[in-house]
Short mmCIF file of N, CA and C in Angstrom, two decimals:
data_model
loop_
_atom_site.label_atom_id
_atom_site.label_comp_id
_atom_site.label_asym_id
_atom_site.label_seq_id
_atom_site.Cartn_x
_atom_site.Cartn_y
_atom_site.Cartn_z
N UNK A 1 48.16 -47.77 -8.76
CA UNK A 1 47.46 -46.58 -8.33
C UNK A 1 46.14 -46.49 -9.08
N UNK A 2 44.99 -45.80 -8.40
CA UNK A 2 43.74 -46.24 -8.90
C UNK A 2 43.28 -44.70 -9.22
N UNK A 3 43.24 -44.14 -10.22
CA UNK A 3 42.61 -43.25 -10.63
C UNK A 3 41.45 -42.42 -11.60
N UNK A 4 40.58 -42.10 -10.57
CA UNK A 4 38.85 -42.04 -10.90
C UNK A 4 39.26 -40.59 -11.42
N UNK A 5 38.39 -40.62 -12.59
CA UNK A 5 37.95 -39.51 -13.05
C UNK A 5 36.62 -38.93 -13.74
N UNK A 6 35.79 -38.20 -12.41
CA UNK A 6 34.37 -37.95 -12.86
C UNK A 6 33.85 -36.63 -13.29
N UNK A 7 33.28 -36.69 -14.29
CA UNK A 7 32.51 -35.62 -15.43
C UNK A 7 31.32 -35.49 -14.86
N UNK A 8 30.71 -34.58 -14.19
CA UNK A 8 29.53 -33.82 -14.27
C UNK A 8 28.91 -32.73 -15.37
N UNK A 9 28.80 -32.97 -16.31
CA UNK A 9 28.11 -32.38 -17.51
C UNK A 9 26.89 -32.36 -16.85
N UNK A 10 26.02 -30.62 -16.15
CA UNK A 10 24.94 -30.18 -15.68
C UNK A 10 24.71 -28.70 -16.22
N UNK A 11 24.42 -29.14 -17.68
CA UNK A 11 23.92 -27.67 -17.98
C UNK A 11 22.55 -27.21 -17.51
N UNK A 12 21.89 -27.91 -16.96
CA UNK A 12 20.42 -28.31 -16.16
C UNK A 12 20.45 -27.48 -15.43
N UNK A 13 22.10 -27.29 -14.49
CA UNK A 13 22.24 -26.54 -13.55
C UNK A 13 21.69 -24.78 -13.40
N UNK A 14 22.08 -24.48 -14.33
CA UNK A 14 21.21 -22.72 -14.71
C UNK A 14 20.08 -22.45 -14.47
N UNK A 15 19.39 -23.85 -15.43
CA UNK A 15 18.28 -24.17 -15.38
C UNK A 15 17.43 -24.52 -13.63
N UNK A 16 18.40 -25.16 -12.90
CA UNK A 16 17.76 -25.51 -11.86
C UNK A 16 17.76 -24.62 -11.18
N UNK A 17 19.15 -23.62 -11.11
CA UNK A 17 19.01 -22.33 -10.05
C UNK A 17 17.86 -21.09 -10.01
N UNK A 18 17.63 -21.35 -11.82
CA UNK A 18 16.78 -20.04 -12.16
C UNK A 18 15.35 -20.61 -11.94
N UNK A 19 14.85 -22.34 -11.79
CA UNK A 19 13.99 -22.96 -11.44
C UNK A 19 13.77 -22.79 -10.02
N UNK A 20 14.80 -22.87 -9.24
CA UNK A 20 14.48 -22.04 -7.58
C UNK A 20 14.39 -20.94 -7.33
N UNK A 21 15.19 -20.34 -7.95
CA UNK A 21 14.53 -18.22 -8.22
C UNK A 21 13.26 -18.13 -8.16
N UNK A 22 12.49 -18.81 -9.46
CA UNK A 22 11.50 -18.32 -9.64
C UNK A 22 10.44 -19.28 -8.46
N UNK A 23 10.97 -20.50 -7.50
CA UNK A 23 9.92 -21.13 -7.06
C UNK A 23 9.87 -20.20 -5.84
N UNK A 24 10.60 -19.79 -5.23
CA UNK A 24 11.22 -18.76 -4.08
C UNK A 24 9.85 -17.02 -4.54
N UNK A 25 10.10 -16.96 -5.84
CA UNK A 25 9.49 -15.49 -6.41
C UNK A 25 8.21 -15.79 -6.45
N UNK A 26 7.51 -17.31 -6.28
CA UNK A 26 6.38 -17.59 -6.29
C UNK A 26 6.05 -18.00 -8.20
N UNK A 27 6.84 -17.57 -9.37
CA UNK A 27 6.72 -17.87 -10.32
C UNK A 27 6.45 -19.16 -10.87
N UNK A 28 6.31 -19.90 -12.15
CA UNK A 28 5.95 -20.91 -12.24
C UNK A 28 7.25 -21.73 -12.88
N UNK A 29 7.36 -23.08 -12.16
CA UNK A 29 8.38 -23.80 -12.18
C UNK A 29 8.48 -24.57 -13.18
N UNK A 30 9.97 -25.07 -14.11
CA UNK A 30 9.73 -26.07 -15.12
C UNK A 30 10.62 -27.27 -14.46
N UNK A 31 10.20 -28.56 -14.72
CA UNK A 31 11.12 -29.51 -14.51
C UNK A 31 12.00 -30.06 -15.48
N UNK A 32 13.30 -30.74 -14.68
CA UNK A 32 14.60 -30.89 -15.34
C UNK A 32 14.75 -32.63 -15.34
N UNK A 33 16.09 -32.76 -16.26
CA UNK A 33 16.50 -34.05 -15.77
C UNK A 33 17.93 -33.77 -16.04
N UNK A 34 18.49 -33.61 -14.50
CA UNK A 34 20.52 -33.97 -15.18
C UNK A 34 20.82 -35.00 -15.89
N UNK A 35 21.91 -34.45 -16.61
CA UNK A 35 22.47 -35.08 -17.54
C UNK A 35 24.66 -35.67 -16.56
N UNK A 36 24.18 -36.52 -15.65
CA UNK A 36 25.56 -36.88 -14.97
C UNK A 36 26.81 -38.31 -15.99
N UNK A 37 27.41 -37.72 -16.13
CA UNK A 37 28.48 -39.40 -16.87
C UNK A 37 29.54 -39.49 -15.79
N UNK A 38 29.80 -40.58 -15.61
CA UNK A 38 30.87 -40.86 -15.06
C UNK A 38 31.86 -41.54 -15.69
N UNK A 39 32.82 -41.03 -15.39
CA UNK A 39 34.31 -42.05 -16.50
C UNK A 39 35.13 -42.37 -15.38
N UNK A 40 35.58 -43.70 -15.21
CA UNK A 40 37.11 -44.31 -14.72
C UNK A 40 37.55 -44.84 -15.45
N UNK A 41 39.27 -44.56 -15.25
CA UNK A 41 40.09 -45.44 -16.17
C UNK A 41 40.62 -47.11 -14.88
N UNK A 42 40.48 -47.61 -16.08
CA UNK A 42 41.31 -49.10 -15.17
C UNK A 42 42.10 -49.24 -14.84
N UNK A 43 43.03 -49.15 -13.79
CA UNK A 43 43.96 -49.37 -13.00
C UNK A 43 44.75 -50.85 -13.69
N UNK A 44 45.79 -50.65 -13.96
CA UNK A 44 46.77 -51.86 -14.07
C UNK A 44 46.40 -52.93 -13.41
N UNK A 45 46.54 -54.50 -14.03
CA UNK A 45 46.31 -55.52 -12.96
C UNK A 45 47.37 -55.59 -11.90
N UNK A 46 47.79 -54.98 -11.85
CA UNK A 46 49.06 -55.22 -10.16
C UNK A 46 48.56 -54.51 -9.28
N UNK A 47 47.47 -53.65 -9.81
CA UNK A 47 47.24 -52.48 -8.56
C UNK A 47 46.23 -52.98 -8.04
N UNK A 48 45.23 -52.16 -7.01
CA UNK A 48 44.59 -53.00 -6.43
C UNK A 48 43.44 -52.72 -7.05
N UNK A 49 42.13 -53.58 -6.43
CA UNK A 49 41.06 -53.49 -6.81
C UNK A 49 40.09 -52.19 -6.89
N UNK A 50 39.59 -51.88 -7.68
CA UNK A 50 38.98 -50.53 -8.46
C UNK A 50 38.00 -50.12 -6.79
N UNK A 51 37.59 -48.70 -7.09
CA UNK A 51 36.56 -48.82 -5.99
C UNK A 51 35.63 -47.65 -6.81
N UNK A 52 34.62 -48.33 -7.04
CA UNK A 52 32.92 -47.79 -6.92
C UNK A 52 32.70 -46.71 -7.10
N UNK A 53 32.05 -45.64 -7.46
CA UNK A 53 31.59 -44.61 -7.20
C UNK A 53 30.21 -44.76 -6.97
N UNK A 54 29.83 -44.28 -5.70
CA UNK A 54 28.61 -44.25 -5.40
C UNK A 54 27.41 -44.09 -6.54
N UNK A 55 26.39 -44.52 -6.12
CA UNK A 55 25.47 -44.19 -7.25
C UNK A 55 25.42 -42.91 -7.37
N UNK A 56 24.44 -42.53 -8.49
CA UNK A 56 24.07 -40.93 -8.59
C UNK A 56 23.30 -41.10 -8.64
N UNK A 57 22.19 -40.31 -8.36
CA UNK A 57 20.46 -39.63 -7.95
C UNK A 57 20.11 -39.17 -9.74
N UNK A 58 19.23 -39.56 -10.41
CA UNK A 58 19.45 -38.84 -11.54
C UNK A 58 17.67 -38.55 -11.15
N UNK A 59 16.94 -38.44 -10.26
CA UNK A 59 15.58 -38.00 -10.28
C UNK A 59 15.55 -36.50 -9.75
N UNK A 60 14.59 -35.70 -10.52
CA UNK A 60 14.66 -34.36 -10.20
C UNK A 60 14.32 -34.15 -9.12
N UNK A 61 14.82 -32.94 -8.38
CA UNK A 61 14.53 -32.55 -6.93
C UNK A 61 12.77 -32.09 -6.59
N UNK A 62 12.49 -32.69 -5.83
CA UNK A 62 10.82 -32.39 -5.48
C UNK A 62 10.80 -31.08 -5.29
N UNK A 63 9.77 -30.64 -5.83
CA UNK A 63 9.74 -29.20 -5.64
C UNK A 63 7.87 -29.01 -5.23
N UNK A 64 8.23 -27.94 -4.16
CA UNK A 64 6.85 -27.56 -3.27
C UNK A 64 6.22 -26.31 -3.98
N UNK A 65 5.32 -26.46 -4.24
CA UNK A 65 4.51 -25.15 -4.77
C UNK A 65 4.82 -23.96 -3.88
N UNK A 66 5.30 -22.22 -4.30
CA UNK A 66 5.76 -21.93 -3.67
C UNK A 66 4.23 -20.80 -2.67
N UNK A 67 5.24 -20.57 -1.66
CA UNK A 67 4.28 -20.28 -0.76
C UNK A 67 3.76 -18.83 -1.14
N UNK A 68 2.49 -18.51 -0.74
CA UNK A 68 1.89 -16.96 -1.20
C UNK A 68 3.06 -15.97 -0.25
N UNK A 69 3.22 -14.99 -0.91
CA UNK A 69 3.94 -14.10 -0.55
C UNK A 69 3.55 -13.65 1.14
N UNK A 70 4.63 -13.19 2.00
CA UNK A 70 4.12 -12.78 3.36
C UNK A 70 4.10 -11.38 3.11
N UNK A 71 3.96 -10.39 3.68
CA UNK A 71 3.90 -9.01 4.25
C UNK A 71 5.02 -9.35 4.81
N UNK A 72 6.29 -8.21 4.87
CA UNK A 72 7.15 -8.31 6.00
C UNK A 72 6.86 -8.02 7.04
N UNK A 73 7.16 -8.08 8.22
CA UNK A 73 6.75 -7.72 9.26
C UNK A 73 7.37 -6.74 10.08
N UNK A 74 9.03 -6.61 9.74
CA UNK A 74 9.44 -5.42 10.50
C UNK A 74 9.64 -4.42 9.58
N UNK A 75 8.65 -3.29 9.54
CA UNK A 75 8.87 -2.21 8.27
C UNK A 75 10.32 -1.38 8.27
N UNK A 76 10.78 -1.22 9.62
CA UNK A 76 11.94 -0.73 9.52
C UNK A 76 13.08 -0.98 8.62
N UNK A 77 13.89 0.10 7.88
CA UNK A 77 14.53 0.29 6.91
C UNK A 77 15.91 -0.51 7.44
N UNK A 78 16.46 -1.61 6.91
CA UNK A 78 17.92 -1.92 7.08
C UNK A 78 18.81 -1.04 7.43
N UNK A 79 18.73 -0.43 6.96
CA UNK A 79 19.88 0.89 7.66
C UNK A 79 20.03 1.09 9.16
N UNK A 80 18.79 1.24 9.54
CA UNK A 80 18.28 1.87 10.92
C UNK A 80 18.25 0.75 11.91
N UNK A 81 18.63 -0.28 11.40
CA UNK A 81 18.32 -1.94 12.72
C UNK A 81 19.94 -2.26 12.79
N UNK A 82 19.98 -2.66 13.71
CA UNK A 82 20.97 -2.71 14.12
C UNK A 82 21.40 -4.26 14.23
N UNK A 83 22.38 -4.22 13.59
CA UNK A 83 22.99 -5.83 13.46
C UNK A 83 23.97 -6.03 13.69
N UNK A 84 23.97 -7.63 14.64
CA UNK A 84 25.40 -8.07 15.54
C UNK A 84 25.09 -9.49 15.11
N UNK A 85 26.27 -10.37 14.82
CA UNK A 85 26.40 -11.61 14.29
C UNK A 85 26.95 -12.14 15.79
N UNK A 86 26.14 -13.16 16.00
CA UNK A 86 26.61 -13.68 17.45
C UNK A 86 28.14 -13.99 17.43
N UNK A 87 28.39 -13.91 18.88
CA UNK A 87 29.98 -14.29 19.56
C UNK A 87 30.52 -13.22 18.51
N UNK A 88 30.46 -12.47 18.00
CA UNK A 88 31.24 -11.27 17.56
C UNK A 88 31.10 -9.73 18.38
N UNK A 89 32.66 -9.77 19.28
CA UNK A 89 32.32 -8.96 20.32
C UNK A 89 32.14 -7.51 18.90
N UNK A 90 31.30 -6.74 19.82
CA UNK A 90 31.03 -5.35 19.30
C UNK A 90 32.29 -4.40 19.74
N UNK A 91 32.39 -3.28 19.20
CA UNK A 91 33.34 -2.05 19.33
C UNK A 91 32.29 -1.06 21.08
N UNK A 92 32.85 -0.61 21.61
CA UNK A 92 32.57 0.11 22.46
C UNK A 92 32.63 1.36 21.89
N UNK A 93 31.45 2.33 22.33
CA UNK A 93 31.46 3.67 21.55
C UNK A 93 32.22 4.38 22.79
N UNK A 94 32.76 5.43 21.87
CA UNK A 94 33.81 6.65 22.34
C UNK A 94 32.82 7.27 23.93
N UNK A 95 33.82 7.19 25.15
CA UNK A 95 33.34 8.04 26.09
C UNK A 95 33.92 9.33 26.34
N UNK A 96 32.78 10.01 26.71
CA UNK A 96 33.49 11.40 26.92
C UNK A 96 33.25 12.21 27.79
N UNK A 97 34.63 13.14 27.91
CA UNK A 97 34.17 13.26 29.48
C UNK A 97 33.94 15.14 29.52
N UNK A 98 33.24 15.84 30.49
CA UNK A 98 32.43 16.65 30.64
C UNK A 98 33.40 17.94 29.73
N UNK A 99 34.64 18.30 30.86
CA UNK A 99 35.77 18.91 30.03
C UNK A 99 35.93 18.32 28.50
N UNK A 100 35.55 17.72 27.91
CA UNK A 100 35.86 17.42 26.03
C UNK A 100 35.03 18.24 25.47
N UNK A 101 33.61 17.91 25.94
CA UNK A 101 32.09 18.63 25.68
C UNK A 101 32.70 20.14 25.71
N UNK A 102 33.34 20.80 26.80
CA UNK A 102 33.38 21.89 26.76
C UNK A 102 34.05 23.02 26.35
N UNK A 103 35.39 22.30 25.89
CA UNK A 103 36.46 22.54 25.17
C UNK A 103 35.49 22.71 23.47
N UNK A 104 34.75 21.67 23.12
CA UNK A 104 33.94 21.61 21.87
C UNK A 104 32.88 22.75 22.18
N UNK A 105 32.21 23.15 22.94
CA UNK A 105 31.13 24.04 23.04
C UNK A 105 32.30 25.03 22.77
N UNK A 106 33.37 25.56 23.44
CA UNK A 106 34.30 26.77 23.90
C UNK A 106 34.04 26.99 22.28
N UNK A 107 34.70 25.81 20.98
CA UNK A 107 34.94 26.02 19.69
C UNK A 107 33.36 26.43 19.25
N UNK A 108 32.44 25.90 19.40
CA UNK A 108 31.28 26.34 18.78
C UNK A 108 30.65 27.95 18.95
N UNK A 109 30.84 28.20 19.95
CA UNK A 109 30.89 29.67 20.95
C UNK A 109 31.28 30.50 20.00
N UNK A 110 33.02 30.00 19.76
CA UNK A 110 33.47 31.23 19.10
C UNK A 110 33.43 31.02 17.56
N UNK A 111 32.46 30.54 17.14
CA UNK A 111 31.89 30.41 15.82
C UNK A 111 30.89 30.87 16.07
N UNK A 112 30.50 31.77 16.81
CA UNK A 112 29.17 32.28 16.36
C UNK A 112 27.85 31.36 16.98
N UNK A 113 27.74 30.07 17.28
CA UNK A 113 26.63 29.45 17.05
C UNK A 113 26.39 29.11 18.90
N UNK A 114 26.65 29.94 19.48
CA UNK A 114 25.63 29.95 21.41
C UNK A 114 24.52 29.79 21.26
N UNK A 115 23.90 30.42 20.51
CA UNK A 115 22.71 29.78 20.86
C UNK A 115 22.32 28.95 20.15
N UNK A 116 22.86 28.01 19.26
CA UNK A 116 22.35 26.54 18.73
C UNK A 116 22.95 25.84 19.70
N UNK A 117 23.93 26.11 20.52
CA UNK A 117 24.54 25.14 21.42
C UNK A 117 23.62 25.10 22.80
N UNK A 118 23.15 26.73 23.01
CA UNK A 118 21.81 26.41 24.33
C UNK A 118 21.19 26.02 23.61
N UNK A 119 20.00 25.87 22.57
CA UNK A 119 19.03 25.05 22.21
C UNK A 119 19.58 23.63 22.24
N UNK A 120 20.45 23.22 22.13
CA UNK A 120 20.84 21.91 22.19
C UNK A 120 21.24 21.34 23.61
N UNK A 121 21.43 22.37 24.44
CA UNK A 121 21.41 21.84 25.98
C UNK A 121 19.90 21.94 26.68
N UNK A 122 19.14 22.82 25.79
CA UNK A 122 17.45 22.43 26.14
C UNK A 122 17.26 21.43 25.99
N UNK A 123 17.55 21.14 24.41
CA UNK A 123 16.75 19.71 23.91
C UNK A 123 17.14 18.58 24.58
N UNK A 124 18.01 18.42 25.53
CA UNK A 124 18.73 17.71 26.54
C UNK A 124 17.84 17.58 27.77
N UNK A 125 17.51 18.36 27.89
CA UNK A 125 16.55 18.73 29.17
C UNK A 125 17.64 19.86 30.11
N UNK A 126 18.78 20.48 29.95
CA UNK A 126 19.58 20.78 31.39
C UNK A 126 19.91 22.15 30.33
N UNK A 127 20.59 23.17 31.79
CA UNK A 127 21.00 24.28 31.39
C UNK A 127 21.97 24.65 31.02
N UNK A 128 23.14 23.83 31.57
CA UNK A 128 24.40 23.82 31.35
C UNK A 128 25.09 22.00 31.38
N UNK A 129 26.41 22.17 30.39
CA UNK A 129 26.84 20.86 30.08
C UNK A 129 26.95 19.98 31.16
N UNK A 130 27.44 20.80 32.30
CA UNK A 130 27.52 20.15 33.53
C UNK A 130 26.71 19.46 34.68
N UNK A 131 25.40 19.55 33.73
CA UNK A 131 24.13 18.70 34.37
C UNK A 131 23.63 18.21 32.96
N UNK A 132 24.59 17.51 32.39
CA UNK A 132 24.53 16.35 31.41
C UNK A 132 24.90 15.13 32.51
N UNK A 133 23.94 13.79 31.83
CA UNK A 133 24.17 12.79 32.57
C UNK A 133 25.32 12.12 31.79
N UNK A 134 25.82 11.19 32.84
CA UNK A 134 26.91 10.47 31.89
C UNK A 134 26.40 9.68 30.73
N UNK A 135 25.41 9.06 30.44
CA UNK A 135 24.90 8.48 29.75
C UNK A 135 24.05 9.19 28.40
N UNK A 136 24.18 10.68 28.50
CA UNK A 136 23.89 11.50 27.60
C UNK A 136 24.58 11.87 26.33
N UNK A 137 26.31 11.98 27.40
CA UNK A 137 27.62 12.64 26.79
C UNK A 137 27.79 12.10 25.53
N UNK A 138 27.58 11.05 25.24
CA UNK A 138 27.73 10.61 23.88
C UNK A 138 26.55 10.79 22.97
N UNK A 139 25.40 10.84 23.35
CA UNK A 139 24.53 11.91 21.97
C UNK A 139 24.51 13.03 21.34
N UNK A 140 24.73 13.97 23.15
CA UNK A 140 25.06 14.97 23.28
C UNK A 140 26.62 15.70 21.92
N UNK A 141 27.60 14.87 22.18
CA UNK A 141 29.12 14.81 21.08
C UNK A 141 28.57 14.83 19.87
N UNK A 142 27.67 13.17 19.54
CA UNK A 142 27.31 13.43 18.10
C UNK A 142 26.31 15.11 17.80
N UNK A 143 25.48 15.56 18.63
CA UNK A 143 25.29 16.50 18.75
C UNK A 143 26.11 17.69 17.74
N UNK A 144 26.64 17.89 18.70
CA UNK A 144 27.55 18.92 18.42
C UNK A 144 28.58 18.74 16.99
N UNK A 145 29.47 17.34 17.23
CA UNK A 145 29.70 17.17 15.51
C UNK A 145 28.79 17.55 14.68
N UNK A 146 27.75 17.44 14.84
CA UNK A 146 26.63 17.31 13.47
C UNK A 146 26.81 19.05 13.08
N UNK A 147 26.78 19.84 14.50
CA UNK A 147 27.02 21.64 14.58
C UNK A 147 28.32 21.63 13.85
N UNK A 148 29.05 20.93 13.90
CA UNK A 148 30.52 21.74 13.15
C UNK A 148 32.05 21.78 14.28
N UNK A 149 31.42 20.93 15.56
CA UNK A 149 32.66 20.68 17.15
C UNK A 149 33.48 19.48 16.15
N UNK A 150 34.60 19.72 16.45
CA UNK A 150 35.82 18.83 16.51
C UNK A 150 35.80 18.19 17.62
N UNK A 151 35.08 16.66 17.68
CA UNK A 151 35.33 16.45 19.24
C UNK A 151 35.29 14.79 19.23
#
């Protein structure tokens, strides 16, 4: 049985990550040289013939002067953009239907707050819930949660 056993001693390594930090930050870069050993033990003469370990690279990685900083370009705040990782189906948002809305207005009503609930069927454009479009009903809900509706 033939068993290789290889030592990578790369304390360089810190060195090299914090050497791409700073080439990435535009900072100024120092160069390295790993420090790689390799050890095998010899296999018994009955076993079979040893096998190789590829060479190792011991020349430092080329490094590109780093580029002048860009301006980002979409100022919008992470929060507010909306992100989907492809082939990952999305959740469907909650539909709702006219009777839910109104059962939730009925609760807001008798809290006192009619008329934050007509200002909020202005700001809709319509007079009553029932000339909400279907495609509204769900702003319209967060709406009203935001008022204090269980819905």
């Amino acid at each position: 049985m033939l068993e290789a056993r290889i030592t990578i001693e790369a304390p360089e390594l810190t060195a090299a990550i914090n050497n791409l930090a700073a080439a990435i930050g535009g900072k100024n870069v120092q160069t390295f040289a790993p420090n790689v050993s390799v050890t095998q033990t010899q296999p018994p003469a009955s076993a079979q013939p040893p096998v190789t370990a590829p060479p190792v690279n011991t020349q430092p990685p080329a490094m590109n002067p780093p580029a002048a900083p860009q301006p980002p370009v979409n100022q919008t705040p992470a929060s507010a953009q909306n992100y989907a990782a492809p082939g990952v189906p999305l959740a469907q948002p909650p539909q709702y239907t006219v009777d839910q809305i109104m059962a939730a207005g009925a609760m807001l009503m008798d809290a006192g707050k009619a008329n934050e609930l007509i200002n909020l069927l202005h700001s809709f454009g319509v007079q009553a819930v029932m000339d909400l479009k279907q495609e509204q009903l769900g702003a319209f809900a967060t709406a009203m949660r935001e008022m204090g509706a269980k819905i």
